[in-house]
């Protein structure tokens, strides 16, 4: 990546984008070196901690009045001898050019602001899940997030900064400015300042939220005494903004004038946007610009205006990272040689301040932060991520089973659950690095950070998009990584893998001694019982902590009796009896230890014996005690040494081990490693097996696939069990066949 | 209104007729008052029907032999600007923009076939209302007088203020307004503008906006003649010429702004 900095200046706000490499610790597993040594190792493999580098994009946003502070920051932290160029775009590129060149001694390269804006917009629409949302009043939370549609073109982008720009985007590189308006955020701010003597934009919006525009505006009913029936104009419509000002003998309150101004401007922008949308036959309009800035009031008025003027045919949509579009675009343009579009990007929740509603009634302490500095970080992922080819309908696929932004009760439960689990996680993190001097300190910082995130989410559930159990889990992982706890369970996993490997031969022996039908049932029970061994679930970890001998056999015995909570086992066994062997099965594994070794591998072995190929997909990066791809390689190697079926399958490439592209305890089938997707197509996979609560219940419970699928899990959370109509440790066995 | 009805009552309007044809919003709002105070029965007629009939009638009879309808040639050039007659013999289709307190935009296809395309609440009432608040003026004439003396470029942020000149990428000339009242975000600038400047900026902002909306409607409805009428344009040459220029410029000559002597 080039040593280039990006500065995007608007009429009033400036965004700085810089690229950095972040070093963090990663736990890596590798086989012991067996050459010439006769030592029997206690553990199946060794763990080493290495430094890894992630490419991270940082964006900071601040008001132009702070430009000098920004330049000081750049000078002190970002400029080194290799930095030669500062790419600047936006009006300020012209305005601040001299200041920048003088202060930093860097050449200022001007980029076209619209190109940057569009590039940035395309990027976020394609790469960031839950980027787009619509405003929805009268619901528990105001924002409804939209699924990212794979084809985003064509669309209309209306940028409301000081003025309004309307751009039609037809393809990645083809876009056209089709119009604009001079009545925008600058008008609201300028007129507002003149009328109410309020200097700050946010304060004006605050006044507006309290005002009654009907005192200032002339309504249809003021003119007609009621509705204008013949034209179907309701009496409450505004006939003339500020129309009462001329005739009133009293002074107007600041609140009322601000409100009237807000309506006037929002309605005008909405009307023009609809006229352009109509002319170009477009139905989706994305709004950006500081005027929007996540404030419910402007989103409400713009949404209302669009609905009114388009009679519901056009949808007003907002972007979570609207303030950064230009900055992201400028970065992409500058980094073009490095093909940023070839990578996939993920939002780093730990470093991002999140979408903030600047409405002060929501969170007074947040207001102090908004308008000055705002941060956003994106990590470049090592491998590109794509859809699972077997998804029935990628454009409507939503991984998450429960939407916590919508479901207040569920939200309260899970936020509390994660708050209560925090102590345990902190302890585990510290215990995983006993030799480290500052582990305790870092663990405390992690606690603070994650705690604060949870509190933010309590106040503003939409801060990072749709709130789901998955996002809560992922945020925790990001925070752990931030404080150099990349894999707190690595030692636990190592120990459990060791124990499980030792038990493998006897488990196989007992399975092989069973009749066919009995064996199928035993294998399924094995999968389920193995799944019980999940450190992520509080109920289970308590048991594991207190009963270290709690073994596989006991787990199988204690399994729920049939009929299970979700029970299509009969259909599954029928299929096995009557149908031909599957061509290729894709298995998404869950936990390390007993789960993968005594549950999954025997099941895999059986599939292989039937003549079915198997793709075993494990996490790219660690999460809780989930098995990682690198661990799976070693485990497979060790099992192959004990079992000829596995051995030959590996050698003949009938058993393939891949990584999912994910480092989460949950599974998003729309963001999977490209290699996995290619293999799925190549091998004509016709069976998908998803195991575990994170991957089969918190996510994908309702996912529809084009081929047969098996979703198995033991519910280890009593609230969730209750929700689904069962008790804790209920079994889910969902065998589904697509409709013809 | 009560004063008017009172006058009507004193002058015994009711003895002259028993019905008074009235149109406009007040016909509905004040109907009751007319009956009780002035003993006058109102025959309410739809104002837009009347407006259209009126436009077409007036043009057909002409104005002292001159055409009622005209347009501006060279609207921005003070020396060369001319009012030229426009023949409305085959008027349809026509876009009619009525600028009163608020604005209504009608597409007229024949003398009996028209529809209200849209409207906007940023109209004459807004100009006057905002002017009163910003400058303390008390009549429409006063507001226009102040506007004629002011310089809106001090108040508005122009394209050249942001880009140092034209923004060629978008084909935006440097003199175009990027943000109305955009300079007023700054305290120093707020303190340095005069009331006249503010009045002018208000006028320009409202006028340009109406022009913009009218132009988009014309495009959507596939109509290339736009007639502007209404009280807002009474004695308001600045707005008329600005509308003429803006429509011509932004449509690259495809649309024509027309006006009536008796708007």
PDB file of N, CA and C in Angstrom, chain B residues 146-227:
ATOM      1  N   UNK B 146     -36.291  46.272  -1.027  1.00  0.00           N
ATOM      2  CA  UNK B 146     -35.022  45.918  -0.379  1.00  0.00           C
ATOM      3  C   UNK B 146     -34.254  44.925  -1.240  1.00  0.00           C
ATOM      4  N   UNK B 147     -34.979  43.961  -1.773  1.00  0.00           N
ATOM      5  CA  UNK B 147     -34.320  42.930  -2.573  1.00  0.00           C
ATOM      6  C   UNK B 147     -33.642  43.537  -3.794  1.00  0.00           C
ATOM      7  N   UNK B 148     -34.286  44.527  -4.366  1.00  0.00           N
ATOM      8  CA  UNK B 148     -33.717  45.104  -5.579  1.00  0.00           C
ATOM      9  C   UNK B 148     -32.408  45.824  -5.301  1.00  0.00           C
ATOM     10  N   UNK B 149     -32.178  46.184  -4.049  1.00  0.00           N
ATOM     11  CA  UNK B 149     -30.960  46.906  -3.701  1.00  0.00           C
ATOM     12  C   UNK B 149     -29.858  45.996  -3.167  1.00  0.00           C
ATOM     13  N   UNK B 150     -30.180  44.755  -2.859  1.00  0.00           N
ATOM     14  CA  UNK B 150     -29.203  43.896  -2.193  1.00  0.00           C
ATOM     15  C   UNK B 150     -28.334  43.051  -3.124  1.00  0.00           C
ATOM     16  N   UNK B 151     -27.348  42.418  -2.516  1.00  0.00           N
ATOM     17  CA  UNK B 151     -26.443  41.531  -3.243  1.00  0.00           C
ATOM     18  C   UNK B 151     -26.493  40.143  -2.604  1.00  0.00           C
ATOM     19  N   UNK B 152     -27.148  39.242  -3.276  1.00  0.00           N
ATOM     20  CA  UNK B 152     -27.341  37.912  -2.678  1.00  0.00           C
ATOM     21  C   UNK B 152     -26.051  37.101  -2.615  1.00  0.00           C
ATOM     22  N   UNK B 153     -25.062  37.476  -3.430  1.00  0.00           N
ATOM     23  CA  UNK B 153     -23.843  36.650  -3.444  1.00  0.00           C
ATOM     24  C   UNK B 153     -23.062  36.761  -2.143  1.00  0.00           C
ATOM     25  N   UNK B 154     -23.441  37.761  -1.318  1.00  0.00           N
ATOM     26  CA  UNK B 154     -22.764  37.870  -0.028  1.00  0.00           C
ATOM     27  C   UNK B 154     -23.347  36.844   0.943  1.00  0.00           C
ATOM     28  N   UNK B 155     -24.594  36.513   0.702  1.00  0.00           N
ATOM     29  CA  UNK B 155     -25.317  35.621   1.608  1.00  0.00           C
ATOM     30  C   UNK B 155     -25.175  34.156   1.192  1.00  0.00           C
ATOM     31  N   UNK B 156     -25.258  33.951  -0.140  1.00  0.00           N
ATOM     32  CA  UNK B 156     -25.213  32.592  -0.658  1.00  0.00           C
ATOM     33  C   UNK B 156     -23.790  32.121  -0.856  1.00  0.00           C
ATOM     34  N   UNK B 157     -23.588  30.815  -0.794  1.00  0.00           N
ATOM     35  CA  UNK B 157     -22.272  30.266  -1.105  1.00  0.00           C
ATOM     36  C   UNK B 157     -22.352  29.813  -2.558  1.00  0.00           C
ATOM     37  N   UNK B 158     -21.486  30.359  -3.379  1.00  0.00           N
ATOM     38  CA  UNK B 158     -21.529  30.020  -4.795  1.00  0.00           C
ATOM     39  C   UNK B 158     -20.555  28.883  -5.107  1.00  0.00           C
ATOM     40  N   UNK B 159     -20.710  28.343  -6.304  1.00  0.00           N
ATOM     41  CA  UNK B 159     -19.823  27.265  -6.745  1.00  0.00           C
ATOM     42  C   UNK B 159     -18.379  27.743  -6.720  1.00  0.00           C
ATOM     43  N   UNK B 160     -18.174  28.984  -7.130  1.00  0.00           N
ATOM     44  CA  UNK B 160     -16.796  29.484  -7.172  1.00  0.00           C
ATOM     45  C   UNK B 160     -16.213  29.698  -5.786  1.00  0.00           C
ATOM     46  N   UNK B 161     -17.075  29.867  -4.801  1.00  0.00           N
ATOM     47  CA  UNK B 161     -16.584  30.001  -3.420  1.00  0.00           C
ATOM     48  C   UNK B 161     -16.017  28.678  -2.930  1.00  0.00           C
ATOM     49  N   UNK B 162     -16.552  27.594  -3.470  1.00  0.00           N
ATOM     50  CA  UNK B 162     -16.091  26.287  -3.029  1.00  0.00           C
ATOM     51  C   UNK B 162     -14.979  25.756  -3.921  1.00  0.00           C
ATOM     52  N   UNK B 163     -15.147  25.945  -5.236  1.00  0.00           N
ATOM     53  CA  UNK B 163     -14.196  25.342  -6.162  1.00  0.00           C
ATOM     54  C   UNK B 163     -13.225  26.309  -6.815  1.00  0.00           C
ATOM     55  N   UNK B 164     -13.367  27.567  -6.465  1.00  0.00           N
ATOM     56  CA  UNK B 164     -12.443  28.547  -7.032  1.00  0.00           C
ATOM     57  C   UNK B 164     -12.773  28.912  -8.454  1.00  0.00           C
ATOM     58  N   UNK B 165     -13.875  28.409  -8.983  1.00  0.00           N
ATOM     59  CA  UNK B 165     -14.249  28.726 -10.362  1.00  0.00           C
ATOM     60  C   UNK B 165     -15.379  27.799 -10.760  1.00  0.00           C
ATOM     61  N   UNK B 166     -15.416  27.458 -12.054  1.00  0.00           N
ATOM     62  CA  UNK B 166     -16.458  26.525 -12.493  1.00  0.00           C
ATOM     63  C   UNK B 166     -16.143  25.123 -11.978  1.00  0.00           C
ATOM     64  N   UNK B 167     -17.154  24.307 -11.803  1.00  0.00           N
ATOM     65  CA  UNK B 167     -16.922  22.899 -11.466  1.00  0.00           C
ATOM     66  C   UNK B 167     -17.220  22.138 -12.744  1.00  0.00           C
ATOM     67  N   UNK B 168     -16.178  21.988 -13.564  1.00  0.00           N
ATOM     68  CA  UNK B 168     -16.396  21.460 -14.911  1.00  0.00           C
ATOM     69  C   UNK B 168     -16.979  20.061 -14.917  1.00  0.00           C
ATOM     70  N   UNK B 169     -16.565  19.247 -13.951  1.00  0.00           N
ATOM     71  CA  UNK B 169     -17.040  17.864 -13.872  1.00  0.00           C
ATOM     72  C   UNK B 169     -18.551  17.784 -13.981  1.00  0.00           C
ATOM     73  N   UNK B 170     -19.232  18.718 -13.342  1.00  0.00           N
ATOM     74  CA  UNK B 170     -20.688  18.703 -13.358  1.00  0.00           C
ATOM     75  C   UNK B 170     -21.257  19.720 -14.338  1.00  0.00           C
ATOM     76  N   UNK B 171     -20.400  20.445 -14.985  1.00  0.00           N
ATOM     77  CA  UNK B 171     -20.890  21.504 -15.852  1.00  0.00           C
ATOM     78  C   UNK B 171     -21.533  22.605 -15.043  1.00  0.00           C
ATOM     79  N   UNK B 172     -21.009  22.895 -13.878  1.00  0.00           N
ATOM     80  CA  UNK B 172     -21.590  23.944 -13.029  1.00  0.00           C
ATOM     81  C   UNK B 172     -20.767  25.221 -13.150  1.00  0.00           C
ATOM     82  N   UNK B 173     -21.405  26.306 -13.585  1.00  0.00           N
ATOM     83  CA  UNK B 173     -20.668  27.575 -13.685  1.00  0.00           C
ATOM     84  C   UNK B 173     -20.357  28.119 -12.302  1.00  0.00           C
ATOM     85  N   UNK B 174     -19.285  28.875 -12.201  1.00  0.00           N
ATOM     86  CA  UNK B 174     -18.875  29.416 -10.911  1.00  0.00           C
ATOM     87  C   UNK B 174     -19.902  30.317 -10.259  1.00  0.00           C
ATOM     88  N   UNK B 175     -20.748  30.961 -11.069  1.00  0.00           N
ATOM     89  CA  UNK B 175     -21.723  31.889 -10.496  1.00  0.00           C
ATOM     90  C   UNK B 175     -22.963  31.174  -9.936  1.00  0.00           C
ATOM     91  N   UNK B 176     -23.101  29.896 -10.175  1.00  0.00           N
ATOM     92  CA  UNK B 176     -24.287  29.174  -9.687  1.00  0.00           C
ATOM     93  C   UNK B 176     -24.239  29.097  -8.164  1.00  0.00           C
ATOM     94  N   UNK B 177     -25.394  29.101  -7.564  1.00  0.00           N
ATOM     95  CA  UNK B 177     -25.470  29.023  -6.107  1.00  0.00           C
ATOM     96  C   UNK B 177     -25.314  27.571  -5.688  1.00  0.00           C
ATOM     97  N   UNK B 178     -24.314  27.292  -4.864  1.00  0.00           N
ATOM     98  CA  UNK B 178     -24.110  25.925  -4.371  1.00  0.00           C
ATOM     99  C   UNK B 178     -24.966  25.701  -3.131  1.00  0.00           C
ATOM    100  N   UNK B 179     -25.009  26.707  -2.261  1.00  0.00           N
ATOM    101  CA  UNK B 179     -25.778  26.583  -1.038  1.00  0.00           C
ATOM    102  C   UNK B 179     -26.420  27.920  -0.691  1.00  0.00           C
ATOM    103  N   UNK B 180     -27.743  27.965  -0.767  1.00  0.00           N
ATOM    104  CA  UNK B 180     -28.450  29.204  -0.427  1.00  0.00           C
ATOM    105  C   UNK B 180     -28.255  29.506   1.048  1.00  0.00           C
ATOM    106  N   UNK B 181     -27.904  30.760   1.330  1.00  0.00           N
ATOM    107  CA  UNK B 181     -27.634  31.175   2.709  1.00  0.00           C
ATOM    108  C   UNK B 181     -26.436  30.435   3.288  1.00  0.00           C
ATOM    109  N   UNK B 182     -25.668  29.778   2.409  1.00  0.00           N
ATOM    110  CA  UNK B 182     -24.536  28.986   2.873  1.00  0.00           C
ATOM    111  C   UNK B 182     -23.471  29.804   3.582  1.00  0.00           C
ATOM    112  N   UNK B 183     -23.296  31.062   3.181  1.00  0.00           N
ATOM    113  CA  UNK B 183     -22.298  31.892   3.859  1.00  0.00           C
ATOM    114  C   UNK B 183     -22.734  32.260   5.269  1.00  0.00           C
ATOM    115  N   UNK B 184     -24.003  32.130   5.532  1.00  0.00           N
ATOM    116  CA  UNK B 184     -24.526  32.517   6.842  1.00  0.00           C
ATOM    117  C   UNK B 184     -24.206  31.518   7.939  1.00  0.00           C
ATOM    118  N   UNK B 185     -23.478  30.452   7.580  1.00  0.00           N
ATOM    119  CA  UNK B 185     -23.061  29.514   8.622  1.00  0.00           C
ATOM    120  C   UNK B 185     -21.943  30.156   9.440  1.00  0.00           C
ATOM    121  N   UNK B 186     -21.312  31.176   8.831  1.00  0.00           N
ATOM    122  CA  UNK B 186     -20.185  31.821   9.515  1.00  0.00           C
ATOM    123  C   UNK B 186     -20.621  33.092  10.221  1.00  0.00           C
ATOM    124  N   UNK B 187     -20.184  33.236  11.450  1.00  0.00           N
ATOM    125  CA  UNK B 187     -20.610  34.367  12.256  1.00  0.00           C
ATOM    126  C   UNK B 187     -20.181  35.697  11.648  1.00  0.00           C
ATOM    127  N   UNK B 188     -18.930  35.733  11.169  1.00  0.00           N
ATOM    128  CA  UNK B 188     -18.447  37.020  10.635  1.00  0.00           C
ATOM    129  C   UNK B 188     -19.285  37.454   9.454  1.00  0.00           C
ATOM    130  N   UNK B 189     -19.573  36.483   8.589  1.00  0.00           N
ATOM    131  CA  UNK B 189     -20.343  36.827   7.403  1.00  0.00           C
ATOM    132  C   UNK B 189     -21.749  37.270   7.785  1.00  0.00           C
ATOM    133  N   UNK B 190     -22.328  36.611   8.815  1.00  0.00           N
ATOM    134  CA  UNK B 190     -23.672  36.990   9.238  1.00  0.00           C
ATOM    135  C   UNK B 190     -23.689  38.452   9.645  1.00  0.00           C
ATOM    136  N   UNK B 191     -22.609  38.861  10.274  1.00  0.00           N
ATOM    137  CA  UNK B 191     -22.586  40.241  10.777  1.00  0.00           C
ATOM    138  C   UNK B 191     -22.260  41.258   9.698  1.00  0.00           C
ATOM    139  N   UNK B 192     -21.787  40.756   8.551  1.00  0.00           N
ATOM    140  CA  UNK B 192     -21.378  41.732   7.537  1.00  0.00           C
ATOM    141  C   UNK B 192     -22.392  41.954   6.424  1.00  0.00           C
ATOM    142  N   UNK B 193     -23.471  41.175   6.412  1.00  0.00           N
ATOM    143  CA  UNK B 193     -24.452  41.382   5.340  1.00  0.00           C
ATOM    144  C   UNK B 193     -25.529  42.375   5.764  1.00  0.00           C
ATOM    145  N   UNK B 194     -26.121  43.022   4.756  1.00  0.00           N
ATOM    146  CA  UNK B 194     -27.161  44.008   5.056  1.00  0.00           C
ATOM    147  C   UNK B 194     -28.524  43.360   4.910  1.00  0.00           C
ATOM    148  N   UNK B 195     -29.542  44.074   5.367  1.00  0.00           N
ATOM    149  CA  UNK B 195     -30.916  43.582   5.245  1.00  0.00           C
ATOM    150  C   UNK B 195     -31.271  43.408   3.772  1.00  0.00           C
ATOM    151  N   UNK B 196     -30.766  44.335   2.966  1.00  0.00           N
ATOM    152  CA  UNK B 196     -31.066  44.248   1.541  1.00  0.00           C
ATOM    153  C   UNK B 196     -30.490  42.972   0.947  1.00  0.00           C
ATOM    154  N   UNK B 197     -29.281  42.644   1.369  1.00  0.00           N
ATOM    155  CA  UNK B 197     -28.654  41.411   0.874  1.00  0.00           C
ATOM    156  C   UNK B 197     -29.504  40.206   1.246  1.00  0.00           C
ATOM    157  N   UNK B 198     -29.990  40.193   2.497  1.00  0.00           N
ATOM    158  CA  UNK B 198     -30.804  39.069   2.950  1.00  0.00           C
ATOM    159  C   UNK B 198     -32.111  38.981   2.159  1.00  0.00           C
ATOM    160  N   UNK B 199     -32.702  40.148   1.924  1.00  0.00           N
ATOM    161  CA  UNK B 199     -33.956  40.150   1.176  1.00  0.00           C
ATOM    162  C   UNK B 199     -33.726  39.597  -0.228  1.00  0.00           C
ATOM    163  N   UNK B 200     -32.641  40.043  -0.833  1.00  0.00           N
ATOM    164  CA  UNK B 200     -32.330  39.582  -2.178  1.00  0.00           C
ATOM    165  C   UNK B 200     -32.110  38.080  -2.201  1.00  0.00           C
ATOM    166  N   UNK B 201     -31.336  37.605  -1.237  1.00  0.00           N
ATOM    167  CA  UNK B 201     -31.041  36.167  -1.181  1.00  0.00           C
ATOM    168  C   UNK B 201     -32.318  35.363  -1.011  1.00  0.00           C
ATOM    169  N   UNK B 202     -33.238  35.848  -0.186  1.00  0.00           N
ATOM    170  CA  UNK B 202     -34.505  35.139   0.013  1.00  0.00           C
ATOM    171  C   UNK B 202     -35.265  35.063  -1.294  1.00  0.00           C
ATOM    172  N   UNK B 203     -35.309  36.187  -1.991  1.00  0.00           N
ATOM    173  CA  UNK B 203     -36.029  36.227  -3.261  1.00  0.00           C
ATOM    174  C   UNK B 203     -35.426  35.254  -4.264  1.00  0.00           C
ATOM    175  N   UNK B 204     -34.108  35.314  -4.395  1.00  0.00           N
ATOM    176  CA  UNK B 204     -33.407  34.454  -5.345  1.00  0.00           C
ATOM    177  C   UNK B 204     -33.629  32.988  -5.007  1.00  0.00           C
ATOM    178  N   UNK B 205     -33.509  32.663  -3.728  1.00  0.00           N
ATOM    179  CA  UNK B 205     -33.656  31.270  -3.293  1.00  0.00           C
ATOM    180  C   UNK B 205     -35.032  30.728  -3.652  1.00  0.00           C
ATOM    181  N   UNK B 206     -36.065  31.445  -3.270  1.00  0.00           N
ATOM    182  CA  UNK B 206     -37.422  30.971  -3.537  1.00  0.00           C
ATOM    183  C   UNK B 206     -37.667  30.888  -5.042  1.00  0.00           C
ATOM    184  N   UNK B 207     -37.241  31.914  -5.751  1.00  0.00           N
ATOM    185  CA  UNK B 207     -37.472  31.939  -7.193  1.00  0.00           C
ATOM    186  C   UNK B 207     -36.767  30.792  -7.898  1.00  0.00           C
ATOM    187  N   UNK B 208     -35.496  30.604  -7.600  1.00  0.00           N
ATOM    188  CA  UNK B 208     -34.739  29.520  -8.237  1.00  0.00           C
ATOM    189  C   UNK B 208     -35.342  28.168  -7.947  1.00  0.00           C
ATOM    190  N   UNK B 209     -35.811  27.998  -6.736  1.00  0.00           N
ATOM    191  CA  UNK B 209     -36.396  26.722  -6.351  1.00  0.00           C
ATOM    192  C   UNK B 209     -37.662  26.433  -7.155  1.00  0.00           C
ATOM    193  N   UNK B 210     -38.496  27.468  -7.281  1.00  0.00           N
ATOM    194  CA  UNK B 210     -39.711  27.286  -8.058  1.00  0.00           C
ATOM    195  C   UNK B 210     -39.351  26.942  -9.496  1.00  0.00           C
ATOM    196  N   UNK B 211     -38.351  27.638 -10.008  1.00  0.00           N
ATOM    197  CA  UNK B 211     -37.902  27.369 -11.372  1.00  0.00           C
ATOM    198  C   UNK B 211     -37.446  25.929 -11.532  1.00  0.00           C
ATOM    199  N   UNK B 212     -36.679  25.463 -10.562  1.00  0.00           N
ATOM    200  CA  UNK B 212     -36.167  24.088 -10.569  1.00  0.00           C
ATOM    201  C   UNK B 212     -37.284  23.066 -10.614  1.00  0.00           C
ATOM    202  N   UNK B 213     -38.226  23.246  -9.707  1.00  0.00           N
ATOM    203  CA  UNK B 213     -39.344  22.303  -9.627  1.00  0.00           C
ATOM    204  C   UNK B 213     -40.171  22.360 -10.909  1.00  0.00           C
ATOM    205  N   UNK B 214     -40.401  23.572 -11.397  1.00  0.00           N
ATOM    206  CA  UNK B 214     -41.180  23.720 -12.622  1.00  0.00           C
ATOM    207  C   UNK B 214     -40.482  23.021 -13.780  1.00  0.00           C
ATOM    208  N   UNK B 215     -39.180  23.203 -13.839  1.00  0.00           N
ATOM    209  CA  UNK B 215     -38.416  22.592 -14.922  1.00  0.00           C
ATOM    210  C   UNK B 215     -38.508  21.078 -14.861  1.00  0.00           C
ATOM    211  N   UNK B 216     -38.343  20.495 -13.673  1.00  0.00           N
ATOM    212  CA  UNK B 216     -38.435  19.045 -13.526  1.00  0.00           C
ATOM    213  C   UNK B 216     -39.819  18.536 -13.881  1.00  0.00           C
ATOM    214  N   UNK B 217     -40.840  19.281 -13.499  1.00  0.00           N
ATOM    215  CA  UNK B 217     -42.202  18.869 -13.838  1.00  0.00           C
ATOM    216  C   UNK B 217     -42.388  18.897 -15.349  1.00  0.00           C
ATOM    217  N   UNK B 218     -41.883  19.961 -15.967  1.00  0.00           N
ATOM    218  CA  UNK B 218     -42.014  20.071 -17.418  1.00  0.00           C
ATOM    219  C   UNK B 218     -41.367  18.866 -18.096  1.00  0.00           C
ATOM    220  N   UNK B 219     -40.195  18.481 -17.615  1.00  0.00           N
ATOM    221  CA  UNK B 219     -39.498  17.327 -18.182  1.00  0.00           C
ATOM    222  C   UNK B 219     -40.295  16.048 -17.991  1.00  0.00           C
ATOM    223  N   UNK B 220     -40.786  15.854 -16.776  1.00  0.00           N
ATOM    224  CA  UNK B 220     -41.538  14.638 -16.483  1.00  0.00           C
ATOM    225  C   UNK B 220     -42.837  14.562 -17.269  1.00  0.00           C
ATOM    226  N   UNK B 221     -43.470  15.734 -17.474  1.00  0.00           N
ATOM    227  CA  UNK B 221     -44.755  15.740 -18.166  1.00  0.00           C
ATOM    228  C   UNK B 221     -44.592  15.910 -19.666  1.00  0.00           C
ATOM    229  N   UNK B 222     -43.352  16.109 -20.111  1.00  0.00           N
ATOM    230  CA  UNK B 222     -43.086  16.298 -21.534  1.00  0.00           C
ATOM    231  C   UNK B 222     -43.736  17.538 -22.108  1.00  0.00           C
ATOM    232  N   UNK B 223     -43.662  18.620 -21.363  1.00  0.00           N
ATOM    233  CA  UNK B 223     -44.249  19.882 -21.809  1.00  0.00           C
ATOM    234  C   UNK B 223     -43.129  20.897 -21.893  1.00  0.00           C
ATOM    235  N   UNK B 224     -43.104  21.721 -22.954  1.00  0.00           N
ATOM    236  CA  UNK B 224     -41.978  22.652 -23.022  1.00  0.00           C
ATOM    237  C   UNK B 224     -42.350  24.116 -22.849  1.00  0.00           C
ATOM    238  N   UNK B 225     -43.623  24.386 -22.549  1.00  0.00           N
ATOM    239  CA  UNK B 225     -43.991  25.770 -22.277  1.00  0.00           C
ATOM    240  C   UNK B 225     -44.519  25.891 -20.852  1.00  0.00           C
ATOM    241  N   UNK B 226     -43.910  26.817 -20.140  1.00  0.00           N
ATOM    242  CA  UNK B 226     -44.282  26.986 -18.739  1.00  0.00           C
ATOM    243  C   UNK B 226     -44.765  28.408 -18.515  1.00  0.00           C
ATOM    244  N   UNK B 227     -46.018  28.562 -18.081  1.00  0.00           N
ATOM    245  CA  UNK B 227     -46.564  29.888 -17.822  1.00  0.00           C
ATOM    246  C   UNK B 227     -46.563  30.144 -16.321  1.00  0.00           C
TER     247      UNK B 227
END
